[in-house]
XYZ file of N, CA and C in Angstrom:
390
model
N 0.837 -1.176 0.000
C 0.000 0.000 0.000
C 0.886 1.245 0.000
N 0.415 2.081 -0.602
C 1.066 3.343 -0.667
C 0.739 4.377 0.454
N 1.837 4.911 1.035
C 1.676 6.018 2.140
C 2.144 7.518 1.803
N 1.164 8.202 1.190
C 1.588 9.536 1.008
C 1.081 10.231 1.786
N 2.631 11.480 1.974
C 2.738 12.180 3.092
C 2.666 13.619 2.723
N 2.482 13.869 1.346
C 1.885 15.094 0.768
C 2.352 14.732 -1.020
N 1.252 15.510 -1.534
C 0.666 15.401 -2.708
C 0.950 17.059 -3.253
N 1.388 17.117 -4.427
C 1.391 18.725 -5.498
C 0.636 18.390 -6.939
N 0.116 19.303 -7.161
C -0.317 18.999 -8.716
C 1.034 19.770 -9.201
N 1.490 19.470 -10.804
C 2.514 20.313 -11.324
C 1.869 20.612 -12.470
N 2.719 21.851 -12.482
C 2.184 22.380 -13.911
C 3.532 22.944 -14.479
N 3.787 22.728 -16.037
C 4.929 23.303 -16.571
C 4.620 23.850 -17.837
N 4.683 25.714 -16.981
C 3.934 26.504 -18.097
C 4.782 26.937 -19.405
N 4.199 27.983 -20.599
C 4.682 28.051 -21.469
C 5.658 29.295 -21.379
N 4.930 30.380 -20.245
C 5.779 31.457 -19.683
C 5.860 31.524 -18.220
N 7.250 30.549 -17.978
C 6.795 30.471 -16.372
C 7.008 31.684 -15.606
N 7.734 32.727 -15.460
C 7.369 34.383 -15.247
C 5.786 34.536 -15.009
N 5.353 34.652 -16.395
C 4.013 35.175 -16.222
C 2.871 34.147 -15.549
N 3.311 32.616 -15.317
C 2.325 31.693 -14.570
C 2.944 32.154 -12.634
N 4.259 32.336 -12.540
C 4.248 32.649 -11.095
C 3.597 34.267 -10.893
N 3.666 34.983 -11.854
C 3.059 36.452 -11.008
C 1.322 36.044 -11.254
N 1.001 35.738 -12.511
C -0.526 35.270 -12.279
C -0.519 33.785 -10.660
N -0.419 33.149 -10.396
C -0.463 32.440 -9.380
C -0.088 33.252 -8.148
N 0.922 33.893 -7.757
C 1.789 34.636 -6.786
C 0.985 35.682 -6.444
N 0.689 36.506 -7.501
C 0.270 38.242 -7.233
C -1.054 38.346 -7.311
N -1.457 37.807 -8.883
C -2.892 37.753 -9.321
C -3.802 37.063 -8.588
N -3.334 35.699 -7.864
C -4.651 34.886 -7.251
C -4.143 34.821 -5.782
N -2.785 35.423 -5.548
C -2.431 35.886 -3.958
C -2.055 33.971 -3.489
N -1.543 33.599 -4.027
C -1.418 31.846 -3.164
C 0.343 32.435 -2.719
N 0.044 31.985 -1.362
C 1.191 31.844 -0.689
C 2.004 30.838 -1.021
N 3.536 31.373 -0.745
C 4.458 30.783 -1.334
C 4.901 29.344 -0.338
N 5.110 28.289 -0.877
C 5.393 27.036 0.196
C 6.810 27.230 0.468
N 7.527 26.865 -0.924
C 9.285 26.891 -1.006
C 9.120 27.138 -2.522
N 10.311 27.260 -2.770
C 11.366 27.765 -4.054
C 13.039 27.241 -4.159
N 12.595 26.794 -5.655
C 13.949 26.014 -5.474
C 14.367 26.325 -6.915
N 15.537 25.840 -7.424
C 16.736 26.346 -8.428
C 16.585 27.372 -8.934
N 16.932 27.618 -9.489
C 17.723 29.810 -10.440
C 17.250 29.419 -12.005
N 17.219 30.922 -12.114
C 16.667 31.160 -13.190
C 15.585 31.233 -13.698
N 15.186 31.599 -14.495
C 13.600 31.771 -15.124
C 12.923 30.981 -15.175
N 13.039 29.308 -15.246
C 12.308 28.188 -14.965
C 12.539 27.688 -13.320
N 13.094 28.425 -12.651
C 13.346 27.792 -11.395
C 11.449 27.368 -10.942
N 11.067 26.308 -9.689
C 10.337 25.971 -9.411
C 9.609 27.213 -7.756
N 8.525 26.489 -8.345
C 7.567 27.917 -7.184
C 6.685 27.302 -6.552
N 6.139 26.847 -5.697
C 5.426 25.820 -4.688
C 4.711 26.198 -3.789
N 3.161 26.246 -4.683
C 2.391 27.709 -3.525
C 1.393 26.490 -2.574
N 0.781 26.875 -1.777
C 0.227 26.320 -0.919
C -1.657 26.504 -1.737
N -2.173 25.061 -1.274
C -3.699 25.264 -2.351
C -4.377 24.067 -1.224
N -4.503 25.242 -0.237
C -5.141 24.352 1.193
C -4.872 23.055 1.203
N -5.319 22.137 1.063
C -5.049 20.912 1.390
C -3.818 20.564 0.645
N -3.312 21.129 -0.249
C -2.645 20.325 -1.347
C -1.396 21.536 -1.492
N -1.075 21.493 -2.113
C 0.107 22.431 -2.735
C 0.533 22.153 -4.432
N 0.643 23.396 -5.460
C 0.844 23.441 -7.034
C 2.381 24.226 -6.943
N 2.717 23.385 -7.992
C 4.159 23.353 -8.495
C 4.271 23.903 -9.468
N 4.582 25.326 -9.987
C 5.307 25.881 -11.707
C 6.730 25.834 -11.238
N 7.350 24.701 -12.115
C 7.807 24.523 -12.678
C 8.571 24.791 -14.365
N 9.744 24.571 -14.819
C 10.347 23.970 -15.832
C 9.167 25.119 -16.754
N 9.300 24.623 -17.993
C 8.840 24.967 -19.372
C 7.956 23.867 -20.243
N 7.406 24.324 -20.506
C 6.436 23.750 -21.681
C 6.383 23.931 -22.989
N 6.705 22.365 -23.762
C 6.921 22.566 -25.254
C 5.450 22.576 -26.111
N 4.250 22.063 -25.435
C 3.239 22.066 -25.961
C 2.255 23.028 -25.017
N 1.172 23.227 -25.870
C 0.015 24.459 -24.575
C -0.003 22.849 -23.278
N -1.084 23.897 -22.312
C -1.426 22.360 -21.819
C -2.569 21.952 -22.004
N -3.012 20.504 -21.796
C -4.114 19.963 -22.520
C -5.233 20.321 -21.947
N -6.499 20.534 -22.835
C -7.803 21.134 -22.274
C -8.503 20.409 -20.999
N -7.779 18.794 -20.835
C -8.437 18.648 -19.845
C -7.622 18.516 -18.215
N -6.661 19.426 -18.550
C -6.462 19.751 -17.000
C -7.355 20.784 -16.317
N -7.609 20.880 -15.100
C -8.495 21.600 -14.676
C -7.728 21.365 -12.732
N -8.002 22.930 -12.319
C -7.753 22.815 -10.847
C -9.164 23.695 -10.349
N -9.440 22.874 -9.035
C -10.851 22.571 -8.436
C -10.058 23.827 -7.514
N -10.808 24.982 -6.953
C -10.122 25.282 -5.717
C -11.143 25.786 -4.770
N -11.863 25.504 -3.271
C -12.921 25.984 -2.641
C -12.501 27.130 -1.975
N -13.390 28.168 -2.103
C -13.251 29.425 -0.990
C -14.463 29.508 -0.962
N -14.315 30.220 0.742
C -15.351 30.888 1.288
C -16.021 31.676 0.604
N -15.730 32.763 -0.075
C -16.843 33.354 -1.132
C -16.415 33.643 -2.145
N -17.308 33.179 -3.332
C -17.579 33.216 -4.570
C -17.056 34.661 -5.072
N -18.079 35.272 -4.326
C -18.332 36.505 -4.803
C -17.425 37.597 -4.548
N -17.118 37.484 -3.630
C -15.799 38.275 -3.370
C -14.623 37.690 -4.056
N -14.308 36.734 -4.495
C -13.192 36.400 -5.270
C -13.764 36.572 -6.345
N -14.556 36.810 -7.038
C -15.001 37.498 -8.023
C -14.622 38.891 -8.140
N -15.053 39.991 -7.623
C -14.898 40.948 -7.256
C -13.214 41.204 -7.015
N -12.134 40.255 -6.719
C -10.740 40.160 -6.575
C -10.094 40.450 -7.138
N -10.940 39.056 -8.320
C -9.784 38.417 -9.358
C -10.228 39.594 -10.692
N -11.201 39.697 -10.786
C -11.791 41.197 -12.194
C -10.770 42.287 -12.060
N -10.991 42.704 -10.225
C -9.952 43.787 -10.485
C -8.540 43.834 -10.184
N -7.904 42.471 -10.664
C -6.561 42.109 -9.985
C -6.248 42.372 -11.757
N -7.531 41.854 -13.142
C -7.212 41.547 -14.455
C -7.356 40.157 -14.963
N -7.514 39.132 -13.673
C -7.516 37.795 -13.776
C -8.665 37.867 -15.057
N -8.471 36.780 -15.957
C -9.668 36.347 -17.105
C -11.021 35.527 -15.971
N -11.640 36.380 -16.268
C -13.350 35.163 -15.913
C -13.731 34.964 -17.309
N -13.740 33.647 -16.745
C -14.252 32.859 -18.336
C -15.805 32.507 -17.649
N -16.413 32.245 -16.364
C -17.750 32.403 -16.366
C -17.654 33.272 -14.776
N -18.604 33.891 -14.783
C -18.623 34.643 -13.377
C -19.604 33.416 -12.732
N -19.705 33.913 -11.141
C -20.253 32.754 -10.234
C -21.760 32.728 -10.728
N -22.432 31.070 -10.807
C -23.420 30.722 -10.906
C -23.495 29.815 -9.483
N -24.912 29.656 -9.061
C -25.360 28.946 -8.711
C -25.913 27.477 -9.389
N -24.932 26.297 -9.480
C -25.303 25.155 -10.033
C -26.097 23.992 -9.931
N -27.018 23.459 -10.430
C -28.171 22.490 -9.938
C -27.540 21.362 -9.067
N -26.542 21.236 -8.654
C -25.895 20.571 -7.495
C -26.057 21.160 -5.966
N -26.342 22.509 -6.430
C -25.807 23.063 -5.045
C -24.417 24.188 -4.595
N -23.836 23.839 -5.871
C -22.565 24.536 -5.167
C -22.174 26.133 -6.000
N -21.698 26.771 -5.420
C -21.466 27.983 -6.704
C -20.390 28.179 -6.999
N -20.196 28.002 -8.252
C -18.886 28.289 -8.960
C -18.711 28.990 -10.193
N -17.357 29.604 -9.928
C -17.329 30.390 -11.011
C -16.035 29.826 -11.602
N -15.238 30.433 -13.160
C -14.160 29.930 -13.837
C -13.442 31.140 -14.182
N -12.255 30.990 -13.781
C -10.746 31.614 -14.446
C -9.695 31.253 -15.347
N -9.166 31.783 -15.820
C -8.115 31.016 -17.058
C -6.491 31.711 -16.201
N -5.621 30.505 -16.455
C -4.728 30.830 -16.323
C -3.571 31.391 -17.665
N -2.639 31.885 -17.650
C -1.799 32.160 -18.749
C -1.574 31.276 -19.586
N -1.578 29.947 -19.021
C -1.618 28.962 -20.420
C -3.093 28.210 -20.641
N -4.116 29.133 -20.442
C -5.305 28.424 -20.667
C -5.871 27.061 -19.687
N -4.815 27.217 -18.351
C -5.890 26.265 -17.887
C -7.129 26.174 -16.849
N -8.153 26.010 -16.805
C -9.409 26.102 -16.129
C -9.169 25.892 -15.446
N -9.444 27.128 -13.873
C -9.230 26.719 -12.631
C -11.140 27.577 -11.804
N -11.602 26.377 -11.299
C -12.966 26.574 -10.905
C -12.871 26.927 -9.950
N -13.496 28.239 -9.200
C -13.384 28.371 -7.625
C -14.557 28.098 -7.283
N -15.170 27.390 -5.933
C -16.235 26.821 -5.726
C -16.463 27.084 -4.109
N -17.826 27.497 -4.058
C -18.163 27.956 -2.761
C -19.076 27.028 -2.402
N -18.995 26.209 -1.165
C -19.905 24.981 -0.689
C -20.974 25.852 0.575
N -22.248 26.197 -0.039
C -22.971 26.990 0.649
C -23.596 26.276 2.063
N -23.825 26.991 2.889
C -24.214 25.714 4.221
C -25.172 25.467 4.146
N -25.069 23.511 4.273
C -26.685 23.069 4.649
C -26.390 22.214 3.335
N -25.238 22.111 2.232
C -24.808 21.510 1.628
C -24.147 20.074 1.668
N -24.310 19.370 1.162
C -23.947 17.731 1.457
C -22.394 17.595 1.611
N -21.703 18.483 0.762
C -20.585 18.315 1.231
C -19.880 19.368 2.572
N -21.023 20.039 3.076
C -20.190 20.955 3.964
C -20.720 19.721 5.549
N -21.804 19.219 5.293
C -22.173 18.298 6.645
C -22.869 17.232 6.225
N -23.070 16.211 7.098
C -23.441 14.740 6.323
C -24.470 14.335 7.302
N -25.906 14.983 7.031
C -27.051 14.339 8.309
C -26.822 13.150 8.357
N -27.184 12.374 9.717
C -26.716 11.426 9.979
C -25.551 10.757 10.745
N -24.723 11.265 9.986
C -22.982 10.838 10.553
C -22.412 11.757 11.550
């Protein structure tokens, strides 16, 4: 069996400059660590439970079906953030027939990152019963 003791998604953008100040400045994620020199050196921000890695360089875009899930407390105010930080909204927040509200951002290399607000009284914020 496998025992992991922490998990990163990576990503290796096409301008890694412009993926750490969009990640760093634009969506404000705190920095974990930083490691080697130079313009591809690696950047390791913290993504609550998890932690994302830019990294290295990219010879191709990246593929349409990466996607990063990320929950905050409000929708709407990270709405209101990310518009006037310049961030791309590719959909502003809806309320979805699930329950949850989310809205979509693009990163510099096009990849879909959903921010999602779990409203209370929601199945995933408490589990009647348990």
């Amino acid at each position: 069996m496998v025992h992991v003791l922490s998990s990163r998604t990576l990503i290796r953008p096409a301008d890694p400059g412009l993926s750490r100040a969009f990640y760093g400045e634009r969506l404000g994620l705190a920095v974990y660590r930083e490691f080697g020199q130079g313009p591809e050196r690696g950047t390791v921000y913290f993504l609550g439970g998890g932690f994302l890695e830019v990294s290295g360089r990219a010879d191709a875009p990246a593929s349409p079906a990466v996607r990063l899930w990320l929950q905050v407390a409000d929708v709407a105010a990270a709405h209101e953030e990310l518009a006037a930080a310049g961030v791309e909204i590719v959909r502003p927040p809806v309320k979805e027939p699930w329950g949850l509200i989310e809205m979509w951002v693009a990163d510099p290399d096009g990849i879909r990152i959903v921010l999602v607000e779990v409203p209370a009284g929601h199945p995933l914020r408490c589990r009647p019963g348990v």
